[in-house]
mmCIF file of C-alpha atoms in Angstrom:
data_model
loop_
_atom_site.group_PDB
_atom_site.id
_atom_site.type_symbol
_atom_site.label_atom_id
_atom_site.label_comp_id
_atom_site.label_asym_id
_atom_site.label_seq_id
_atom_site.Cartn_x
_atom_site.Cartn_y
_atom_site.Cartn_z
ATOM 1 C CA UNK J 1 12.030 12.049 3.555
ATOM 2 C CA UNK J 2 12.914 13.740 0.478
ATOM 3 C CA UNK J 3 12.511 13.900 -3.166
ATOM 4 C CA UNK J 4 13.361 13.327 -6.488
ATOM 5 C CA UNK J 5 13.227 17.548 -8.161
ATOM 6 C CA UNK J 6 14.013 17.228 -12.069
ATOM 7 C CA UNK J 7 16.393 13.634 -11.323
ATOM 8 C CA UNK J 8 17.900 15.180 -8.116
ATOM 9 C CA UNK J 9 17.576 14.019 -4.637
ATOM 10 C CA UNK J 10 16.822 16.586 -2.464
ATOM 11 C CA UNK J 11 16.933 15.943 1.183
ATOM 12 C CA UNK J 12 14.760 16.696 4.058
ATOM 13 C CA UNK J 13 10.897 17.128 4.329
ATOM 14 C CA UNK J 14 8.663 18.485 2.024
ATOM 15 C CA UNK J 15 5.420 19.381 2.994
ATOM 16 C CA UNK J 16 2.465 18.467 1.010
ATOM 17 C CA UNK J 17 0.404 20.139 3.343
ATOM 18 C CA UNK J 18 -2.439 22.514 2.266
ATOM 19 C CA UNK J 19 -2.896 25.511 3.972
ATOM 20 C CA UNK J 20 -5.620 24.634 6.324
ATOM 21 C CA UNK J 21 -3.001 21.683 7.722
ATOM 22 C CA UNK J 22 -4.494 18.987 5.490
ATOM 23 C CA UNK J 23 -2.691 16.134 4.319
ATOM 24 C CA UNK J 24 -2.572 16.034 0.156
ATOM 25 C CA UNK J 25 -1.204 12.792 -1.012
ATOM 26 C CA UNK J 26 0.606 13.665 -4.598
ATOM 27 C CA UNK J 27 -0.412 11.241 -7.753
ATOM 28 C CA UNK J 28 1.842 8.645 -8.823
ATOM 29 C CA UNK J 29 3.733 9.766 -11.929
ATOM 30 C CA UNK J 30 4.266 6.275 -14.271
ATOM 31 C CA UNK J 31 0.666 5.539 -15.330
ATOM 32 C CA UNK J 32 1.001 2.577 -17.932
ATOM 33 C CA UNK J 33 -0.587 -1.136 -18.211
ATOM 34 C CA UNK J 34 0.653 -4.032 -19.370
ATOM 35 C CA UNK J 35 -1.658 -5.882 -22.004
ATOM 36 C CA UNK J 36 -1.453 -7.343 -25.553
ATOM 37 C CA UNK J 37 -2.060 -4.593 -27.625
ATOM 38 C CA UNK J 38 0.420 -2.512 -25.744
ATOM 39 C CA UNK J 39 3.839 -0.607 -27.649
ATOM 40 C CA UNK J 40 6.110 -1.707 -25.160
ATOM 41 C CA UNK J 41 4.432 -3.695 -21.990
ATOM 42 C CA UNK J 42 3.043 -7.192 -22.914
ATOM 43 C CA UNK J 43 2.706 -9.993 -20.511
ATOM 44 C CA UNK J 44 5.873 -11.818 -20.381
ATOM 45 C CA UNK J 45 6.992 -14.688 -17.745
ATOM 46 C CA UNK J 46 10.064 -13.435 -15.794
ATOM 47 C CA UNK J 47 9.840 -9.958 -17.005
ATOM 48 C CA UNK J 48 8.706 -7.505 -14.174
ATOM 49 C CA UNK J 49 9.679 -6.864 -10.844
ATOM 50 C CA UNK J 50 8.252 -5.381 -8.047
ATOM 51 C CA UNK J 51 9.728 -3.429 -5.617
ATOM 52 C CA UNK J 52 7.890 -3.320 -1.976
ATOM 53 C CA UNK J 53 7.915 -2.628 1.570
ATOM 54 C CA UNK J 54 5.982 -4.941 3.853
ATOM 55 C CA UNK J 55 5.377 -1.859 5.903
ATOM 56 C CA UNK J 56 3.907 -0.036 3.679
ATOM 57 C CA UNK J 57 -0.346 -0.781 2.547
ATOM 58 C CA UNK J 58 -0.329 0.629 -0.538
ATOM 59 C CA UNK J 59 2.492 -2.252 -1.256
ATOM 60 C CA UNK J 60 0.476 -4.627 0.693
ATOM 61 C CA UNK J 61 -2.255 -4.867 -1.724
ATOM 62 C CA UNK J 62 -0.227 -5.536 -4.603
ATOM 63 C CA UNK J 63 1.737 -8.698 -2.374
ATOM 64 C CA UNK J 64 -2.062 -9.905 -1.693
ATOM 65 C CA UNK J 65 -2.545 -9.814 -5.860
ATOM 66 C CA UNK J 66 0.713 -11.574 -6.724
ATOM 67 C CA UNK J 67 -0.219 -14.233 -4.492
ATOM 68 C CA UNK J 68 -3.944 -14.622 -5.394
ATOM 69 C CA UNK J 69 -3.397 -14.701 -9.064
ATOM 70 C CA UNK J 70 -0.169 -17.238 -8.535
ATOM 71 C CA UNK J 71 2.190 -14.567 -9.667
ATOM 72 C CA UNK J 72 4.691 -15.282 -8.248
ATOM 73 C CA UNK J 73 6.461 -17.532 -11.036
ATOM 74 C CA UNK J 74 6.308 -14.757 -13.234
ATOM 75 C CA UNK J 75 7.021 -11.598 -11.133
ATOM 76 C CA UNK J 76 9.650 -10.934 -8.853
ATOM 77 C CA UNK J 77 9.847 -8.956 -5.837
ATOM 78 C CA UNK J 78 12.637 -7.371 -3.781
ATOM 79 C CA UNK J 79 11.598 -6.332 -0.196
ATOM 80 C CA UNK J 80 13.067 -2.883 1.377
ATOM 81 C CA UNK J 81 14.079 -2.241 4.829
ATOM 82 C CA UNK J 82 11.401 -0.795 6.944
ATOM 83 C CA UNK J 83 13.529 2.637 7.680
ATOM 84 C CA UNK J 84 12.210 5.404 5.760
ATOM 85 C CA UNK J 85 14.789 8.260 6.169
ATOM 86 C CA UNK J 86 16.009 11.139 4.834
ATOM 87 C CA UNK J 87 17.302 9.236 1.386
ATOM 88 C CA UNK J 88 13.794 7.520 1.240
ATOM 89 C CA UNK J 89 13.114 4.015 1.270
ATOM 90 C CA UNK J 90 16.439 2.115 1.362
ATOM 91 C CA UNK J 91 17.509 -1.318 0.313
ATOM 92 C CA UNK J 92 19.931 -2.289 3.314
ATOM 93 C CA UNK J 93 19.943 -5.706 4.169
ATOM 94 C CA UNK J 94 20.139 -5.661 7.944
ATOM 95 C CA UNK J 95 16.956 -6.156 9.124
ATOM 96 C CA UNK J 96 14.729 -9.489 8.887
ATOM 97 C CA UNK J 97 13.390 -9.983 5.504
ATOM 98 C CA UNK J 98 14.865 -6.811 4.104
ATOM 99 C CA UNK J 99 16.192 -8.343 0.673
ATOM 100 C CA UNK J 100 17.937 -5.286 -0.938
ATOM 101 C CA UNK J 101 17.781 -4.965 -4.373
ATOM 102 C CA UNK J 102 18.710 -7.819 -5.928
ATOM 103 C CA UNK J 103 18.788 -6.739 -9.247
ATOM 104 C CA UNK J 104 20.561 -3.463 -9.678
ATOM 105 C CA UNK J 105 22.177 -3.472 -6.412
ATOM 106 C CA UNK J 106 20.960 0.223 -5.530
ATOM 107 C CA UNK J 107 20.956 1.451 -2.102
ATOM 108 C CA UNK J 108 17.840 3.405 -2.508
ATOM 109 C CA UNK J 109 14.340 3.497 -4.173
ATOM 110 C CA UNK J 110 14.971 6.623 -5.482
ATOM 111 C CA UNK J 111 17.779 5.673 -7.446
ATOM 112 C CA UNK J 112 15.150 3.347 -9.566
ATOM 113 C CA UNK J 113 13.137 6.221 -10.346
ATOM 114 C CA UNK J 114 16.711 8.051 -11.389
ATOM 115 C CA UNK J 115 17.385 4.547 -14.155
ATOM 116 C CA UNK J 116 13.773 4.988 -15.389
ATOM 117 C CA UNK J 117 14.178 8.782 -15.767
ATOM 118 C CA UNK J 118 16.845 10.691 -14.872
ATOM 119 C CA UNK J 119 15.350 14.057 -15.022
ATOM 120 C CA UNK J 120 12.258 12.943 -12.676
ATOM 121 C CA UNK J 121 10.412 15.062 -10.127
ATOM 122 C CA UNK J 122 8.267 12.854 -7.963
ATOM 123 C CA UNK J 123 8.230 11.337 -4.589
ATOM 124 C CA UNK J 124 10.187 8.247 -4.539
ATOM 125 C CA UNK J 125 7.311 6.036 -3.517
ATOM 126 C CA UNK J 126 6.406 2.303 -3.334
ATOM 127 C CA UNK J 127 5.569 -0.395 -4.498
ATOM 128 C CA UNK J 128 7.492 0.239 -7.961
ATOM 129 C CA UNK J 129 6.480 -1.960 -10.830
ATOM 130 C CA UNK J 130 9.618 -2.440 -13.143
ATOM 131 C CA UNK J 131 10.349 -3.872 -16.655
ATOM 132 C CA UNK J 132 13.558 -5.838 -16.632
ATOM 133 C CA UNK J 133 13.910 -5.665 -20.409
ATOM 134 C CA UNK J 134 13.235 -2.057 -21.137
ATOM 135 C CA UNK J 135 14.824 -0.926 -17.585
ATOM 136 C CA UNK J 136 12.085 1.323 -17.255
ATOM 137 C CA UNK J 137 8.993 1.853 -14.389
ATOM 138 C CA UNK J 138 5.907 0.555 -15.603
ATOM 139 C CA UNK J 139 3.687 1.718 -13.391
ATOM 140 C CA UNK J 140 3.871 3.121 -9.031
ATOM 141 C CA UNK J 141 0.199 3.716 -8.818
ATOM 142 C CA UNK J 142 -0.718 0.238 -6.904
ATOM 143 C CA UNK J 143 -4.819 0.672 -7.536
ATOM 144 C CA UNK J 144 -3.306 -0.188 -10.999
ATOM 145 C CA UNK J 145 -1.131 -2.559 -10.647
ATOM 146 C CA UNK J 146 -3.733 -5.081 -8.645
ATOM 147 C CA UNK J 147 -6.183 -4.440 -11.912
ATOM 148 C CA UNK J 148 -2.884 -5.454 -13.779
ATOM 149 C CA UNK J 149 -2.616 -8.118 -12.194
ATOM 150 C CA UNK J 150 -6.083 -8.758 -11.882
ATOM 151 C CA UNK J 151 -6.128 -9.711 -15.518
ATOM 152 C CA UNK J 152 -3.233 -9.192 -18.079
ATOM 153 C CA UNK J 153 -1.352 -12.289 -17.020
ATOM 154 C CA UNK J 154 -4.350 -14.599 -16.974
ATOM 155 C CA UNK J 155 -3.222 -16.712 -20.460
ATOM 156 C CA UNK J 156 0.265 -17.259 -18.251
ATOM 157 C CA UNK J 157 -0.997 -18.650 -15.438
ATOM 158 C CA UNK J 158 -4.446 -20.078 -15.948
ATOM 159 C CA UNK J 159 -6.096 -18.234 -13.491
ATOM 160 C CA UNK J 160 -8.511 -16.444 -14.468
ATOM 161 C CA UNK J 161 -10.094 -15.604 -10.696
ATOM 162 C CA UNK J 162 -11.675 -11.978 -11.110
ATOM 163 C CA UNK J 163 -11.826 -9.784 -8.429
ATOM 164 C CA UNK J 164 -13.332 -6.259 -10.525
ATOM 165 C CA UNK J 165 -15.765 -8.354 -12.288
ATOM 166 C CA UNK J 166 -17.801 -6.620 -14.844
ATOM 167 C CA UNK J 167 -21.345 -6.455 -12.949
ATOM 168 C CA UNK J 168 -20.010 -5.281 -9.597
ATOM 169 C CA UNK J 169 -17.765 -2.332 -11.092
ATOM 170 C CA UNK J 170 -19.904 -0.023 -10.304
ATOM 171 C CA UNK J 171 -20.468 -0.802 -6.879
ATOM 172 C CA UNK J 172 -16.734 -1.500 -6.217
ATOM 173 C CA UNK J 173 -15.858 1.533 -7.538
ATOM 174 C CA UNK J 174 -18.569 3.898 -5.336
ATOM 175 C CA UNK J 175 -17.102 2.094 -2.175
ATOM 176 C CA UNK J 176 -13.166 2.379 -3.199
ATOM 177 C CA UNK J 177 -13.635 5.987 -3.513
ATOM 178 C CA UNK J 178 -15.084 6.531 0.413
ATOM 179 C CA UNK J 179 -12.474 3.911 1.487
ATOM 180 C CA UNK J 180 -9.828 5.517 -0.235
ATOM 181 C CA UNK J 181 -10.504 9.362 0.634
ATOM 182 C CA UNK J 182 -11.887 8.840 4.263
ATOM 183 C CA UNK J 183 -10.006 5.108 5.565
ATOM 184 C CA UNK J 184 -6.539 4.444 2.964
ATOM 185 C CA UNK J 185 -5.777 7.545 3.449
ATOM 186 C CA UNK J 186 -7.410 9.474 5.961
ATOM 187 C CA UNK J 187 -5.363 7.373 8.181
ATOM 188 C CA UNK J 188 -2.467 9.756 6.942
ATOM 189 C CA UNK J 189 -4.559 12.864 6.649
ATOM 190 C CA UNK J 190 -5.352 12.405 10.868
ATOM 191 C CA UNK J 191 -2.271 11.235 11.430
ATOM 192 C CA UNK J 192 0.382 14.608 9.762
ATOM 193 C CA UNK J 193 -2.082 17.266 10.029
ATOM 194 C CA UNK J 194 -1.320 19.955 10.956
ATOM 195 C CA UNK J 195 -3.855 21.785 12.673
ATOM 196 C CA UNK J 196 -6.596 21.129 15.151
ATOM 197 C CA UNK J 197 -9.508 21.500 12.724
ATOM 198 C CA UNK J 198 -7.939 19.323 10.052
ATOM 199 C CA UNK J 199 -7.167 16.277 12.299
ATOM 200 C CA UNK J 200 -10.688 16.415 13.817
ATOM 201 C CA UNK J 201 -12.050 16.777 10.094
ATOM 202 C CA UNK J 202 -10.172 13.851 8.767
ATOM 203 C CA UNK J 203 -10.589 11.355 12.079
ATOM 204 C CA UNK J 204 -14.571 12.148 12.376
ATOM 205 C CA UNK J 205 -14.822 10.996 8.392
ATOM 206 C CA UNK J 206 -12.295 7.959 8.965
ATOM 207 C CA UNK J 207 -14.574 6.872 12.231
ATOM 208 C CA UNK J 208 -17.913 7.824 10.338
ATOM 209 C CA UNK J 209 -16.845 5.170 7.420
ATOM 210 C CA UNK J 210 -15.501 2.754 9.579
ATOM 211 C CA UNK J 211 -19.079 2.724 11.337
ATOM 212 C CA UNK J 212 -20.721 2.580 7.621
ATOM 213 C CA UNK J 213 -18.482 -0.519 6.613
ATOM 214 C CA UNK J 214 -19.268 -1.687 10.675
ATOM 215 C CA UNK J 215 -23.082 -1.518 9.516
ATOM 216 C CA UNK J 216 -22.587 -2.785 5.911
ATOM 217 C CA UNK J 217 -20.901 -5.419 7.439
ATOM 218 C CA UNK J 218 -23.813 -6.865 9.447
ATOM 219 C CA UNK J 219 -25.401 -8.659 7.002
ATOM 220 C CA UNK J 220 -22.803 -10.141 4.770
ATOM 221 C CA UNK J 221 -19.049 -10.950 4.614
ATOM 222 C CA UNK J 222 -17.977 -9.290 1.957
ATOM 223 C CA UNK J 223 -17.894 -5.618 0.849
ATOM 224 C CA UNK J 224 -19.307 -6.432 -2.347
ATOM 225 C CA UNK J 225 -21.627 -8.941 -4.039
ATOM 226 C CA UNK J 226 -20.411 -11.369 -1.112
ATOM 227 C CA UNK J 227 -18.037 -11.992 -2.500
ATOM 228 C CA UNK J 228 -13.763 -11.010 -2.032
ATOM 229 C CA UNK J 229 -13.324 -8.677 -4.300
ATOM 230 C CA UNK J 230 -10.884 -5.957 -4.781
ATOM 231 C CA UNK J 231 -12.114 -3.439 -2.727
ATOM 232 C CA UNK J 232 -11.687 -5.725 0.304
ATOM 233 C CA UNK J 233 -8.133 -6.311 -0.574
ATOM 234 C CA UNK J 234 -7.516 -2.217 -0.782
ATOM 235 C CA UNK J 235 -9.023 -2.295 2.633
ATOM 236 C CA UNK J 236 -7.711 -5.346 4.573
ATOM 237 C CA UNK J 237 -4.143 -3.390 4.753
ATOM 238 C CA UNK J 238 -5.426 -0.683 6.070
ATOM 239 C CA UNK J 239 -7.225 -2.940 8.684
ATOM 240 C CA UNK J 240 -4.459 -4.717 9.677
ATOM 241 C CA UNK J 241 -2.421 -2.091 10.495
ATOM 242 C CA UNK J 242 -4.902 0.036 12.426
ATOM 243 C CA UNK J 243 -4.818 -1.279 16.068
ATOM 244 C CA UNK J 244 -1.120 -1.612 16.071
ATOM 245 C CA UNK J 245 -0.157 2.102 14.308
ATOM 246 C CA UNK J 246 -2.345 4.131 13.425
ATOM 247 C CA UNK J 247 -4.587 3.889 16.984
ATOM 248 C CA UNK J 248 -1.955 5.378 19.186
ATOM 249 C CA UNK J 249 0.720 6.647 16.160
ATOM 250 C CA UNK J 250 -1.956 8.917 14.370
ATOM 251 C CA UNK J 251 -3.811 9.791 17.023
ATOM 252 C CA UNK J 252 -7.129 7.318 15.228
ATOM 253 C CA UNK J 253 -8.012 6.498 18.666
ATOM 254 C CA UNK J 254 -11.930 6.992 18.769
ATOM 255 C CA UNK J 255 -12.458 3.252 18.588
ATOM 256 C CA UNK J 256 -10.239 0.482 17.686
ATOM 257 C CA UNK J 257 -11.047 -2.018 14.975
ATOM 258 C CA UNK J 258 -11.023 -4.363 17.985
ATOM 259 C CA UNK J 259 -14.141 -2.747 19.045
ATOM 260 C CA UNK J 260 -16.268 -3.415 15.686
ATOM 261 C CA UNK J 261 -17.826 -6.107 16.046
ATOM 262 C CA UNK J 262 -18.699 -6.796 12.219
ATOM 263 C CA UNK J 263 -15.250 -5.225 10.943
ATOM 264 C CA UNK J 264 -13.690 -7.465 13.247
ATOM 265 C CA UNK J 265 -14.977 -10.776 12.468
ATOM 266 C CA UNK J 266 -14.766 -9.673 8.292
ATOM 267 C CA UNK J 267 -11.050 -8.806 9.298
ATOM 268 C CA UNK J 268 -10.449 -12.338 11.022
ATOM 269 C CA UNK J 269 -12.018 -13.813 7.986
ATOM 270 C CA UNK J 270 -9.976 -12.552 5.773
ATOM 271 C CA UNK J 271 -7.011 -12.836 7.489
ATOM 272 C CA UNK J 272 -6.985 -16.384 7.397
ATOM 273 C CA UNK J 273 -6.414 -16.190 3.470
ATOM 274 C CA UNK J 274 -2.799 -17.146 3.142
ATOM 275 C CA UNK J 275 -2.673 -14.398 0.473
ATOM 276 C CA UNK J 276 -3.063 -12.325 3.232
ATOM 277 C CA UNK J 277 -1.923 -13.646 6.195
ATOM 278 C CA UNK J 278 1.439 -14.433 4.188
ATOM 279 C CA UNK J 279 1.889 -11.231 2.605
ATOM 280 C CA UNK J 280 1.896 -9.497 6.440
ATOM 281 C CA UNK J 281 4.983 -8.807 8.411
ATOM 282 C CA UNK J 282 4.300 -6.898 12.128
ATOM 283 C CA UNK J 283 7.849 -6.516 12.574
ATOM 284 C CA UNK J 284 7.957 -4.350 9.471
ATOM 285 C CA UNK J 285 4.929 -2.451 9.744
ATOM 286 C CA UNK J 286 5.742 -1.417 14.044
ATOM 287 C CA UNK J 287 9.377 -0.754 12.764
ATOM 288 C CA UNK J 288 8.688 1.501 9.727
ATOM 289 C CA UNK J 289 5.905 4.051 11.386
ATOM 290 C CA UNK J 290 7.041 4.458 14.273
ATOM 291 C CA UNK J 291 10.711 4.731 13.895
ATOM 292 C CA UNK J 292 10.301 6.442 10.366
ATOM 293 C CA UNK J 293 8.435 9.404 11.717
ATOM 294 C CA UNK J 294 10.478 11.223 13.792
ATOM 295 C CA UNK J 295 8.112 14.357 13.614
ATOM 296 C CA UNK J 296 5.759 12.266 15.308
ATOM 297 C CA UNK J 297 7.494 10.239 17.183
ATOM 298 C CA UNK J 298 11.020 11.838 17.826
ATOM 299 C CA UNK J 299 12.464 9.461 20.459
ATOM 300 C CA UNK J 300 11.730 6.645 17.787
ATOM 301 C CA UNK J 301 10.307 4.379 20.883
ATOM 302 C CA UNK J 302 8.495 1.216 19.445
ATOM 303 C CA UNK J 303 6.004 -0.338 21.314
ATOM 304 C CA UNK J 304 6.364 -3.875 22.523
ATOM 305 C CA UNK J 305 2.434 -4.548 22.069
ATOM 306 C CA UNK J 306 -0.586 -5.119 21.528
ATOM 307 C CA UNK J 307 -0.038 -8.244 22.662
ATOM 308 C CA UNK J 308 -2.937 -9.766 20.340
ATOM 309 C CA UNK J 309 -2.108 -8.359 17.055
ATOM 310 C CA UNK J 310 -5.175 -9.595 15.222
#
């Protein structure tokens, strides 16, 4: 995959890597919120637009908002094809579900970074928020678009469910931030390092908070406050996706989430919330990793199983 240098696409990989063989994930680049007092971005029905992958968990979490706030009235969504190749994430239509871009007509993500700014440098990520009226990116960072969503459309559509509720903050925020580093993403730090001792550095932290949330999880259902709240929706994607990729793709194969007893059940739980459950496409996900990655995987062989997917 390549990337957008000063509103150019440049092909072919670029390593993020640090020099130990770590994975660095690069910030997102358009950083604004939508809310009443805002200069440009107030909460409008039919105005923005999301642009996803089902494969992707980062986009997952942001499906799992639209649907639990009942957003879906009042933002769109376009759906890419599960191929991530050398021009990025692409909007082809010929594969299941794939919707291409159904408002611009691009063939690639990259090109709606290139109508928001045409002298961008950035990785050409998802999911995208987008402003219809000012043709612009609102915002690509998704822990910020779920608080979006979490609140500045609440006069709209009457629901005012809160899942970063004032008196857990605290609490939601400690736990994001070991999820995040150590489980979101040390999924991808095991999975492209580069080097013995950064693989075993990032898969012993990713197994040593999996058997924190594993204990955490013994005594209540929910991360925090027993209640669902949004750091179980940044971590259910993550979940999902573990025994079916990241086990055998990155190589995350000290235990599977099968195995957890706890993490299991909480998982089951949750996935029976059709925000969830609705917002989760195998097909995608099995496609996208493992024919995506052809530095891991350079035959592009997907596996039929597991057979029991949850």
């Amino acid at each position: 995959m390549g990337q957008l240098i000063n509103g150019e696409w440049i092909q072919g990989s670029v390593s993020n890597n640090s020099k130990d063989g770590g994975f660095k994930r690069l910030n997102s680049v358009f950083r604004n919120n939508i809310s009443e007092d805002h200069n440009t971005y107030v909460a409008e029905s039919n105005r923005y637009h999301l642009y996803v992958s089902y494969a992707c968990p980062w986009a997952h979490r942001t499906l799992i908002f639209r649907k639990l706030k009942n957003l879906e009235d009042y933002i769109s969504v376009d759906f890419s094809h599960p191929d991530m190749l050398e021009m990025g994430w692409s909007f082809a239509r010929d594969f299941p579900n794939a919707t291409g871009d159904t408002l611009y007509d691009k063939k690639y993500a990259h090109e709606i970074y290139q109508l928001s700014d045409n002298k961008i440098s950035t990785k050409a990520t998802v999911p995208i928020l987008w402003d219809k009226k000012s043709c612009s990116i609102v915002n690509n960072e998704s822990s910020e678009i779920i608080r979006i969503m979490n609140s500045a459309f609440n006069k709209l559509t009457k629901n005012y469910n809160d899942y970063y509720p004032h008196h857990l903050k605290s609490e939601i925020d400690d736990i994001n931030k070991i999820i995040y580093e150590n489980v979101n993403n040390g999924v991808y730090k095991s999975g492209f390092s580069t080097t013995q001792a950064s693989y075993e550095d990032a898969v012993n932290k990713l197994f040593s908070s999996l058997d924190m949330i594993e204990k955490l999880l013994d005594k209540q259902d929910y991360l925090v406050g027993n209640v669902l709240t949004e750091a179980d929706i940044r971590l259910v994607p993550t979940l999902i996706r573990f025994d079916c990729v990241y086990y055998l793709h990155f190589k995350c194969n000290l235990k599977k989430i099968s195995d957890y007893k706890n993490i299991s059940r909480y998982l089951n739980n949750l996935f029976k919330e059709n925000a969830i459950n609705s917002t989760t496409n195998f097909e995608h996900i099995k496609r996208h990793y493992y024919y995506s990655h052809e530095h891991i995987n350079p035959y592009r062989i997907i596996p039929v199983g597991p057979e029991i997917l949850l």
